[in-house]
Each structure stands twice: as C-alpha cells, then as structure tokens.
Amino acid sequence: MPAPAARRLLHWLRAAATPLALLFLAAAAWSARDAVAAALRQAQLAPLLLALPLWASLHLLTPLYAHLILRRGGAPLAYADALRIHVARLPARYLPGGIWHTVTKAADFHALGVDKAQLPLLVFLENAVPFALALTLGSAALLAAGTALPVQIGLALGLALVLLPPLALRRLPALRSQRLGLGVYARLLAVSSLFWCLAAAAFAIYWQAFDTPAHPPLQLAGAYLLAWALGFAALFAPQGLGVFETAIALLLDDATPFAGLLVLAAGFRALGLAADLLSYALYALLRLRRR
C-alpha cells in the first residue's frame, strides 16, 4: 500500500477508534450493569483513596525525561521548568488524537530556548523507553506469577527493544545528529522502571478495592503493564482506548463477567483522570497564590 494511502487509512482508523471504543465500553457497562452495580456497592474506599495520590505522584517522574535529555544554553533544562510545563499542559492530554500533550509541551520547551533539533529525541525516548520497559516488566511479572500465557515472547521482545534506542540514533535521520550518553540512558531506564512500578502498584491497589476474585499483586501488576503495552502498540486506538480494557479483561479472566472486567478496567481511566485533575488543581492554586 502506498505511504499516502496508508497514512490516510491510519488517520480514519484513529478517528473511528475512539467513538467505537466508547460505544463498546458503554454497551459492556449496560450488559453487566448488575455486576458493576454490585461491585461499586461493595467497593472499599480506602484503596481508592490510596491509589489516587499514588497515581498523581507519577507526574513528578515524567518531567525527568525532559530534564535529563534537553539542554538549554549548554545546561540541562531545569527540573522545575519541566515539571511546570508538564502539569500545565495536562488538559491537552484529553483532546482528540492523543498527541496534543506532547505537542504543546514541545512548543513550550522551544519557547524556553531549547533547540528544536533536540525535541525529536525527547519525543522518541518518551515513547520508546516506556513501551519497551512496560513490555519487559509486564511479561516478567506475569512469568513470575506463574501464568500459562507465552509471555517469554514479550519478555524477549521487550529486552531487545530496551537495547534499541541507543542504536536507533545512528539510523534515524532526524536523530542522527543527537548524542545520548550511556549514563543518561541508564538514568532514563531507572526513572521509567520506577514509574512503572508505582503505576502498576496503583492499578493493583485500585483493582483490589472491588469485590472480585482475588489475584496476586504480581499478576495484577503484570496484566496492567502488558495491557498498557498492547494498547500503546495499537496505533489505531488513541491512548489504547478499548484495547487496554479488553486486554485486562482477558488477562484477568475469572468468575466476574467479561463485560464487568471491561468496565472495571475502564474505571481505572477515570481514576487517572481524577489524579490529573487533582495535579492540575494543585498547580493552578500554587500559580494563583504566587500571583
């Protein structure tokens, strides 16, 4: 298929994916409304209140990518500036398309004096490293939990992708002029690993708030990470909408109706939205106080 035709097809697939996924989740919620209502009635509040700030704390880690990669006047971009821009642009994450948070952050970094030539490297690493580590850590966690799935394939692929970014800099024309020291890359891997450990813990805590058959925390963490990686790889689904929820329901299949698992997985998106709103509200309050 010619490249322009492939791009048009991907554009239409992405445009159609979001409303179709929302309709699919709405239909699932309606079909499992009794099971979902029962789960909500019996939900424990304490785990939800713990998962919310834990997820919000992840916004303290994400700006470290820009701080470590981008340089302004020969010095790293200040972490405080990277954090401020990241949180200030959180509302753009929910615009159609799923790319506007990245786009608006890049524009703000350039306005601070960051060379445009550095921005493709940031965008590449902010996507490649989390995907590789989510696939690696998720597969490893499920393997350790004793799953019967062939997660060894995901583990091998994830480890190979972890080694890819330093090599890709020599091959991709847009990144060929950039340099990435092994020390900086090692710190990026450490930051992303910590990010995923906290994110998976937040999901495991969230899931255990509901009256579903108990799953080992390691299985919950692995299922979340692998489902996120599958959603990320589904280019036709912005933010993996629909793909993530289906993968979670398949990986955690139990006595709970499949549609009910879909709805609970979608509920974790709602918790993420609440955490983003909390983070943005704190930023707005601090900004008003300074004024």
mmCIF file of C-alpha atoms in Angstrom:
data_model
loop_
_atom_site.group_PDB
_atom_site.id
_atom_site.type_symbol
_atom_site.label_atom_id
_atom_site.label_comp_id
_atom_site.label_asym_id
_atom_site.label_seq_id
_atom_site.Cartn_x
_atom_site.Cartn_y
_atom_site.Cartn_z
ATOM 1 C CA MET A 1 0.000 0.000 0.000
ATOM 2 C CA PRO A 2 1.472 3.428 -0.934
ATOM 3 C CA ALA A 3 2.574 5.569 2.006
ATOM 4 C CA PRO A 4 -0.038 8.366 1.498
ATOM 5 C CA ALA A 5 -2.841 5.786 1.313
ATOM 6 C CA ALA A 6 -1.540 4.039 4.439
ATOM 7 C CA ARG A 7 -1.436 7.348 6.315
ATOM 8 C CA ARG A 8 -4.997 8.164 5.267
ATOM 9 C CA LEU A 9 -6.163 4.738 6.369
ATOM 10 C CA LEU A 10 -4.459 5.118 9.752
ATOM 11 C CA HIS A 11 -5.994 8.586 10.132
ATOM 12 C CA TRP A 12 -9.523 7.268 9.520
ATOM 13 C CA LEU A 13 -8.929 4.282 11.785
ATOM 14 C CA ARG A 14 -7.791 6.564 14.605
ATOM 15 C CA ALA A 15 -10.757 8.894 14.037
ATOM 16 C CA ALA A 16 -13.205 5.996 14.204
ATOM 17 C CA ALA A 17 -11.494 4.099 17.035
ATOM 18 C CA THR A 18 -12.403 6.449 19.887
ATOM 19 C CA PRO A 19 -16.206 6.628 19.326
ATOM 20 C CA LEU A 20 -16.337 2.902 18.563
ATOM 21 C CA ALA A 21 -14.384 2.064 21.722
ATOM 22 C CA LEU A 22 -16.640 4.314 23.810
ATOM 23 C CA LEU A 23 -19.734 2.662 22.344
ATOM 24 C CA PHE A 24 -18.229 -0.762 23.009
ATOM 25 C CA LEU A 25 -17.475 0.103 26.640
ATOM 26 C CA ALA A 26 -20.906 1.669 27.097
ATOM 27 C CA ALA A 27 -22.556 -1.477 25.744
ATOM 28 C CA ALA A 28 -20.398 -3.610 28.039
ATOM 29 C CA ALA A 29 -21.334 -1.451 31.027
ATOM 30 C CA TRP A 30 -25.026 -1.806 30.202
ATOM 31 C CA SER A 31 -24.853 -5.575 29.714
ATOM 32 C CA ALA A 32 -23.006 -6.023 33.012
ATOM 33 C CA ARG A 33 -24.853 -3.298 34.886
ATOM 34 C CA ASP A 34 -25.966 -5.599 37.717
ATOM 35 C CA ALA A 35 -22.460 -6.965 38.321
ATOM 36 C CA VAL A 36 -20.943 -3.492 38.061
ATOM 37 C CA ALA A 37 -23.517 -2.034 40.452
ATOM 38 C CA ALA A 38 -22.806 -4.798 42.957
ATOM 39 C CA ALA A 39 -19.048 -4.233 42.671
ATOM 40 C CA LEU A 40 -19.473 -0.493 43.200
ATOM 41 C CA ARG A 41 -21.708 -1.002 46.225
ATOM 42 C CA GLN A 42 -19.133 -3.280 47.840
ATOM 43 C CA ALA A 43 -16.090 -1.249 46.779
ATOM 44 C CA GLN A 44 -13.675 -0.303 49.546
ATOM 45 C CA LEU A 45 -12.946 3.402 49.749
ATOM 46 C CA ALA A 46 -9.507 3.196 51.404
ATOM 47 C CA PRO A 47 -7.689 1.528 48.446
ATOM 48 C CA LEU A 48 -9.188 4.046 46.041
ATOM 49 C CA LEU A 49 -8.043 6.955 48.210
ATOM 50 C CA LEU A 50 -4.561 5.421 48.277
ATOM 51 C CA ALA A 51 -4.381 4.733 44.526
ATOM 52 C CA LEU A 52 -5.412 8.303 43.629
ATOM 53 C CA PRO A 53 -2.419 10.202 45.125
ATOM 54 C CA LEU A 54 -0.084 7.365 44.149
ATOM 55 C CA TRP A 55 -1.067 7.832 40.515
ATOM 56 C CA ALA A 56 -0.847 11.623 40.829
ATOM 57 C CA SER A 57 2.716 11.290 42.143
ATOM 58 C CA LEU A 58 3.778 9.882 38.767
ATOM 59 C CA HIS A 59 3.685 13.429 37.402
ATOM 60 C CA LEU A 60 6.798 14.112 39.478
ATOM 61 C CA LEU A 61 8.741 11.495 37.493
ATOM 62 C CA THR A 62 7.707 12.211 33.905
ATOM 63 C CA PRO A 63 9.446 15.646 33.707
ATOM 64 C CA LEU A 64 12.759 13.954 34.481
ATOM 65 C CA TYR A 65 12.894 12.862 30.846
ATOM 66 C CA ALA A 66 12.996 16.467 29.627
ATOM 67 C CA HIS A 67 15.356 17.436 32.453
ATOM 68 C CA LEU A 68 17.854 14.714 31.510
ATOM 69 C CA ILE A 69 17.599 14.950 27.722
ATOM 70 C CA LEU A 70 17.036 18.597 26.846
ATOM 71 C CA ARG A 71 19.738 21.194 27.220
ATOM 72 C CA ARG A 72 19.355 24.970 27.227
ATOM 73 C CA GLY A 73 22.459 27.104 26.917
ATOM 74 C CA GLY A 74 24.686 24.073 27.493
ATOM 75 C CA ALA A 75 22.964 23.150 30.786
ATOM 76 C CA PRO A 76 20.120 20.684 31.423
ATOM 77 C CA LEU A 77 16.617 22.106 31.330
ATOM 78 C CA ALA A 78 15.673 22.918 34.919
ATOM 79 C CA TYR A 79 13.508 20.227 36.504
ATOM 80 C CA ALA A 80 11.158 22.897 37.913
ATOM 81 C CA ASP A 81 10.528 24.243 34.402
ATOM 82 C CA ALA A 82 9.941 20.748 33.010
ATOM 83 C CA LEU A 83 7.522 19.939 35.851
ATOM 84 C CA ARG A 84 5.613 23.194 35.442
ATOM 85 C CA ILE A 85 5.173 22.683 31.703
ATOM 86 C CA HIS A 86 4.179 19.035 32.095
ATOM 87 C CA VAL A 87 1.442 19.761 34.647
ATOM 88 C CA ALA A 88 0.237 22.958 32.964
ATOM 89 C CA ARG A 89 -0.389 21.046 29.730
ATOM 90 C CA LEU A 90 -2.222 18.091 31.299
ATOM 91 C CA PRO A 91 -5.634 19.196 29.919
ATOM 92 C CA ALA A 92 -4.246 18.751 26.384
ATOM 93 C CA ARG A 93 -3.902 15.027 27.100
ATOM 94 C CA TYR A 94 -7.681 14.675 26.706
ATOM 95 C CA LEU A 95 -8.013 16.397 23.342
ATOM 96 C CA PRO A 96 -8.931 14.089 20.414
ATOM 97 C CA GLY A 97 -5.925 12.434 18.833
ATOM 98 C CA GLY A 98 -3.913 11.700 21.962
ATOM 99 C CA ILE A 99 -0.829 13.688 20.831
ATOM 100 C CA TRP A 100 -1.537 17.234 21.973
ATOM 101 C CA HIS A 101 0.050 16.939 25.401
ATOM 102 C CA THR A 102 3.341 16.077 23.694
ATOM 103 C CA VAL A 103 2.926 18.759 21.021
ATOM 104 C CA THR A 104 2.135 21.579 23.453
ATOM 105 C CA LYS A 105 4.984 20.586 25.789
ATOM 106 C CA ALA A 106 7.439 20.639 22.885
ATOM 107 C CA ALA A 107 6.271 24.133 21.918
ATOM 108 C CA ASP A 108 6.766 25.346 25.493
ATOM 109 C CA PHE A 109 10.253 23.826 25.701
ATOM 110 C CA HIS A 110 11.219 25.587 22.477
ATOM 111 C CA ALA A 111 9.831 28.860 23.847
ATOM 112 C CA LEU A 112 12.206 28.469 26.803
ATOM 113 C CA GLY A 113 15.168 28.339 24.429
ATOM 114 C CA VAL A 114 15.538 24.612 23.778
ATOM 115 C CA ASP A 115 16.875 23.892 20.283
ATOM 116 C CA LYS A 116 14.203 22.395 18.019
ATOM 117 C CA ALA A 117 16.714 19.757 16.917
ATOM 118 C CA GLN A 118 16.601 18.236 20.426
ATOM 119 C CA LEU A 119 12.836 17.794 20.559
ATOM 120 C CA PRO A 120 12.577 14.711 18.272
ATOM 121 C CA LEU A 121 14.978 12.895 20.597
ATOM 122 C CA LEU A 122 12.762 13.670 23.609
ATOM 123 C CA VAL A 123 9.594 12.537 21.803
ATOM 124 C CA PHE A 124 11.302 9.345 20.619
ATOM 125 C CA LEU A 125 12.627 8.379 24.051
ATOM 126 C CA GLU A 126 9.433 9.362 25.900
ATOM 127 C CA ASN A 127 7.620 6.773 23.770
ATOM 128 C CA ALA A 128 10.227 4.073 23.081
ATOM 129 C CA VAL A 129 11.594 3.593 26.602
ATOM 130 C CA PRO A 130 8.258 3.321 28.483
ATOM 131 C CA PHE A 131 6.894 0.912 25.857
ATOM 132 C CA ALA A 132 9.973 -1.331 25.996
ATOM 133 C CA LEU A 133 10.005 -1.412 29.786
ATOM 134 C CA ALA A 134 6.243 -1.943 30.140
ATOM 135 C CA LEU A 135 6.515 -4.938 27.818
ATOM 136 C CA THR A 136 9.586 -6.257 29.662
ATOM 137 C CA LEU A 137 8.410 -5.721 33.227
ATOM 138 C CA GLY A 138 4.839 -6.829 32.499
ATOM 139 C CA SER A 139 5.968 -10.065 30.866
ATOM 140 C CA ALA A 140 8.483 -10.726 33.660
ATOM 141 C CA ALA A 141 5.837 -10.141 36.351
ATOM 142 C CA LEU A 142 3.344 -12.491 34.702
ATOM 143 C CA LEU A 143 6.065 -15.096 34.223
ATOM 144 C CA ALA A 144 6.983 -14.848 37.913
ATOM 145 C CA ALA A 145 3.279 -15.092 38.824
ATOM 146 C CA GLY A 146 3.108 -18.454 37.047
ATOM 147 C CA THR A 147 0.857 -17.504 34.141
ATOM 148 C CA ALA A 148 0.224 -20.092 31.451
ATOM 149 C CA LEU A 149 0.498 -17.474 28.692
ATOM 150 C CA PRO A 150 3.597 -17.488 26.424
ATOM 151 C CA VAL A 151 4.920 -14.279 27.947
ATOM 152 C CA GLN A 152 8.509 -15.345 27.254
ATOM 153 C CA ILE A 153 7.994 -13.868 23.772
ATOM 154 C CA GLY A 154 7.033 -10.499 25.234
ATOM 155 C CA LEU A 155 9.970 -10.614 27.630
ATOM 156 C CA ALA A 156 12.479 -11.324 24.853
ATOM 157 C CA LEU A 157 10.969 -8.646 22.606
ATOM 158 C CA GLY A 158 10.924 -6.115 25.442
ATOM 159 C CA LEU A 159 14.572 -6.706 26.319
ATOM 160 C CA ALA A 160 15.518 -6.296 22.656
ATOM 161 C CA LEU A 161 13.593 -3.010 22.489
ATOM 162 C CA VAL A 162 15.343 -1.751 25.636
ATOM 163 C CA LEU A 163 18.629 -2.025 23.720
ATOM 164 C CA LEU A 164 17.199 -0.367 20.603
ATOM 165 C CA PRO A 165 17.152 3.416 21.357
ATOM 166 C CA PRO A 166 20.948 3.965 21.533
ATOM 167 C CA LEU A 167 21.322 2.050 18.250
ATOM 168 C CA ALA A 168 18.406 3.851 16.576
ATOM 169 C CA LEU A 169 20.124 7.226 16.994
ATOM 170 C CA ARG A 170 22.618 6.185 14.334
ATOM 171 C CA ARG A 171 19.950 5.040 11.903
ATOM 172 C CA LEU A 172 17.110 7.561 12.083
ATOM 173 C CA PRO A 173 17.870 10.734 10.066
ATOM 174 C CA ALA A 174 16.010 13.025 12.474
ATOM 175 C CA LEU A 175 18.072 11.740 15.420
ATOM 176 C CA ARG A 176 21.458 11.152 13.797
ATOM 177 C CA SER A 177 22.872 14.471 14.994
ATOM 178 C CA GLN A 178 21.883 13.807 18.629
ATOM 179 C CA ARG A 179 24.069 12.179 21.242
ATOM 180 C CA LEU A 180 22.804 10.064 24.110
ATOM 181 C CA GLY A 181 25.348 9.103 26.743
ATOM 182 C CA LEU A 182 25.019 5.674 28.306
ATOM 183 C CA GLY A 183 24.870 7.296 31.759
ATOM 184 C CA VAL A 184 21.884 9.426 30.732
ATOM 185 C CA TYR A 185 20.175 6.427 29.132
ATOM 186 C CA ALA A 186 20.736 4.335 32.266
ATOM 187 C CA ARG A 187 19.098 7.075 34.359
ATOM 188 C CA LEU A 188 16.155 7.178 31.931
ATOM 189 C CA LEU A 189 15.724 3.428 32.335
ATOM 190 C CA ALA A 190 15.807 3.800 36.121
ATOM 191 C CA VAL A 191 13.217 6.611 36.056
ATOM 192 C CA SER A 192 10.915 4.671 33.730
ATOM 193 C CA SER A 193 11.264 1.487 35.809
ATOM 194 C CA LEU A 194 10.292 3.369 38.966
ATOM 195 C CA PHE A 195 7.397 4.982 37.097
ATOM 196 C CA TRP A 196 6.013 1.608 36.020
ATOM 197 C CA CYS A 197 6.459 0.056 39.456
ATOM 198 C CA LEU A 198 4.393 2.859 41.006
ATOM 199 C CA ALA A 199 1.806 2.807 38.190
ATOM 200 C CA ALA A 200 1.380 -0.958 38.465
ATOM 201 C CA ALA A 201 1.073 -0.670 42.247
ATOM 202 C CA ALA A 202 -1.640 1.964 41.830
ATOM 203 C CA PHE A 203 -3.555 -0.355 39.488
ATOM 204 C CA ALA A 204 -3.204 -3.349 41.814
ATOM 205 C CA ILE A 205 -4.470 -1.280 44.752
ATOM 206 C CA TYR A 206 -7.369 0.036 42.657
ATOM 207 C CA TRP A 207 -8.375 -3.454 41.486
ATOM 208 C CA GLN A 208 -8.334 -4.894 44.988
ATOM 209 C CA ALA A 209 -10.860 -2.264 46.078
ATOM 210 C CA PHE A 210 -13.604 -4.218 44.331
ATOM 211 C CA ASP A 211 -15.276 -7.468 45.261
ATOM 212 C CA THR A 212 -13.743 -9.608 42.543
ATOM 213 C CA PRO A 213 -11.908 -12.932 42.942
ATOM 214 C CA ALA A 214 -8.503 -12.220 44.465
ATOM 215 C CA HIS A 215 -5.495 -12.018 42.163
ATOM 216 C CA PRO A 216 -1.872 -11.993 43.349
ATOM 217 C CA PRO A 217 -0.482 -8.441 43.237
ATOM 218 C CA LEU A 218 2.251 -9.569 40.838
ATOM 219 C CA GLN A 219 -0.358 -10.871 38.403
ATOM 220 C CA LEU A 220 -2.309 -7.601 38.610
ATOM 221 C CA ALA A 221 0.847 -5.567 38.028
ATOM 222 C CA GLY A 222 1.940 -7.718 35.091
ATOM 223 C CA ALA A 223 -1.509 -7.674 33.496
ATOM 224 C CA TYR A 224 -1.678 -3.894 33.748
ATOM 225 C CA LEU A 225 1.766 -3.347 32.195
ATOM 226 C CA LEU A 226 1.252 -5.835 29.382
ATOM 227 C CA ALA A 227 -2.212 -4.448 28.622
ATOM 228 C CA TRP A 228 -0.795 -0.910 28.520
ATOM 229 C CA ALA A 229 1.922 -2.030 26.103
ATOM 230 C CA LEU A 230 -0.651 -3.700 23.847
ATOM 231 C CA GLY A 231 -2.801 -0.554 23.908
ATOM 232 C CA PHE A 232 0.214 1.600 23.086
ATOM 233 C CA ALA A 233 1.134 -0.647 20.151
ATOM 234 C CA ALA A 234 -2.410 -0.340 18.733
ATOM 235 C CA LEU A 235 -1.739 2.781 16.667
ATOM 236 C CA PHE A 236 -5.347 2.934 15.502
ATOM 237 C CA ALA A 237 -6.622 3.420 19.087
ATOM 238 C CA PRO A 238 -5.679 6.777 20.672
ATOM 239 C CA GLN A 239 -4.256 6.094 24.144
ATOM 240 C CA GLY A 240 -5.101 2.416 23.635
ATOM 241 C CA LEU A 241 -8.781 3.043 24.343
ATOM 242 C CA GLY A 242 -10.674 -0.225 24.142
ATOM 243 C CA VAL A 243 -7.552 -2.309 23.537
ATOM 244 C CA PHE A 244 -6.240 -1.790 27.082
ATOM 245 C CA GLU A 245 -9.586 -2.677 28.658
ATOM 246 C CA THR A 246 -10.027 -5.793 26.510
ATOM 247 C CA ALA A 247 -6.506 -6.991 27.284
ATOM 248 C CA ILE A 248 -7.051 -6.535 31.025
ATOM 249 C CA ALA A 249 -10.324 -8.482 30.858
ATOM 250 C CA LEU A 250 -8.602 -11.329 29.002
ATOM 251 C CA LEU A 251 -5.530 -11.421 31.249
ATOM 252 C CA LEU A 252 -7.594 -11.341 34.464
ATOM 253 C CA ASP A 253 -10.385 -13.625 33.289
ATOM 254 C CA ASP A 254 -12.177 -15.080 36.315
ATOM 255 C CA ALA A 255 -15.665 -15.635 37.676
ATOM 256 C CA THR A 256 -16.523 -11.968 37.090
ATOM 257 C CA PRO A 257 -18.422 -11.450 33.805
ATOM 258 C CA PHE A 258 -16.146 -10.371 30.955
ATOM 259 C CA ALA A 259 -18.125 -7.161 30.456
ATOM 260 C CA GLY A 260 -17.774 -6.366 34.148
ATOM 261 C CA LEU A 261 -13.988 -6.699 33.909
ATOM 262 C CA LEU A 262 -14.042 -4.316 30.940
ATOM 263 C CA VAL A 263 -15.912 -1.722 32.965
ATOM 264 C CA LEU A 264 -13.605 -2.049 35.977
ATOM 265 C CA ALA A 265 -10.601 -1.621 33.681
ATOM 266 C CA ALA A 266 -12.226 1.464 32.162
ATOM 267 C CA GLY A 267 -12.810 2.741 35.692
ATOM 268 C CA PHE A 268 -9.062 2.927 36.165
ATOM 269 C CA ARG A 269 -9.003 5.527 33.395
ATOM 270 C CA ALA A 270 -11.486 7.536 35.453
ATOM 271 C CA LEU A 271 -9.138 7.320 38.429
ATOM 272 C CA GLY A 272 -6.286 8.544 36.213
ATOM 273 C CA LEU A 273 -8.439 11.453 35.082
ATOM 274 C CA ALA A 274 -9.215 12.327 38.709
ATOM 275 C CA ALA A 275 -5.493 12.216 39.531
ATOM 276 C CA ASP A 276 -4.725 14.504 36.589
ATOM 277 C CA LEU A 277 -7.425 16.926 37.732
ATOM 278 C CA LEU A 278 -6.000 16.865 41.256
ATOM 279 C CA SER A 279 -2.480 17.589 39.968
ATOM 280 C CA TYR A 280 -3.684 20.396 37.707
ATOM 281 C CA ALA A 281 -5.790 21.904 40.501
ATOM 282 C CA LEU A 282 -2.744 21.989 42.806
ATOM 283 C CA TYR A 283 -0.735 23.665 40.044
ATOM 284 C CA ALA A 284 -3.483 26.247 39.462
ATOM 285 C CA LEU A 285 -3.733 27.009 43.199
ATOM 286 C CA LEU A 286 0.021 27.478 43.502
ATOM 287 C CA ARG A 287 0.009 29.755 40.482
ATOM 288 C CA LEU A 288 -2.820 31.885 41.907
ATOM 289 C CA ARG A 289 -1.016 32.089 45.244
ATOM 290 C CA ARG A 290 2.164 33.341 43.581
ATOM 291 C CA ARG A 291 0.191 35.987 41.706
#
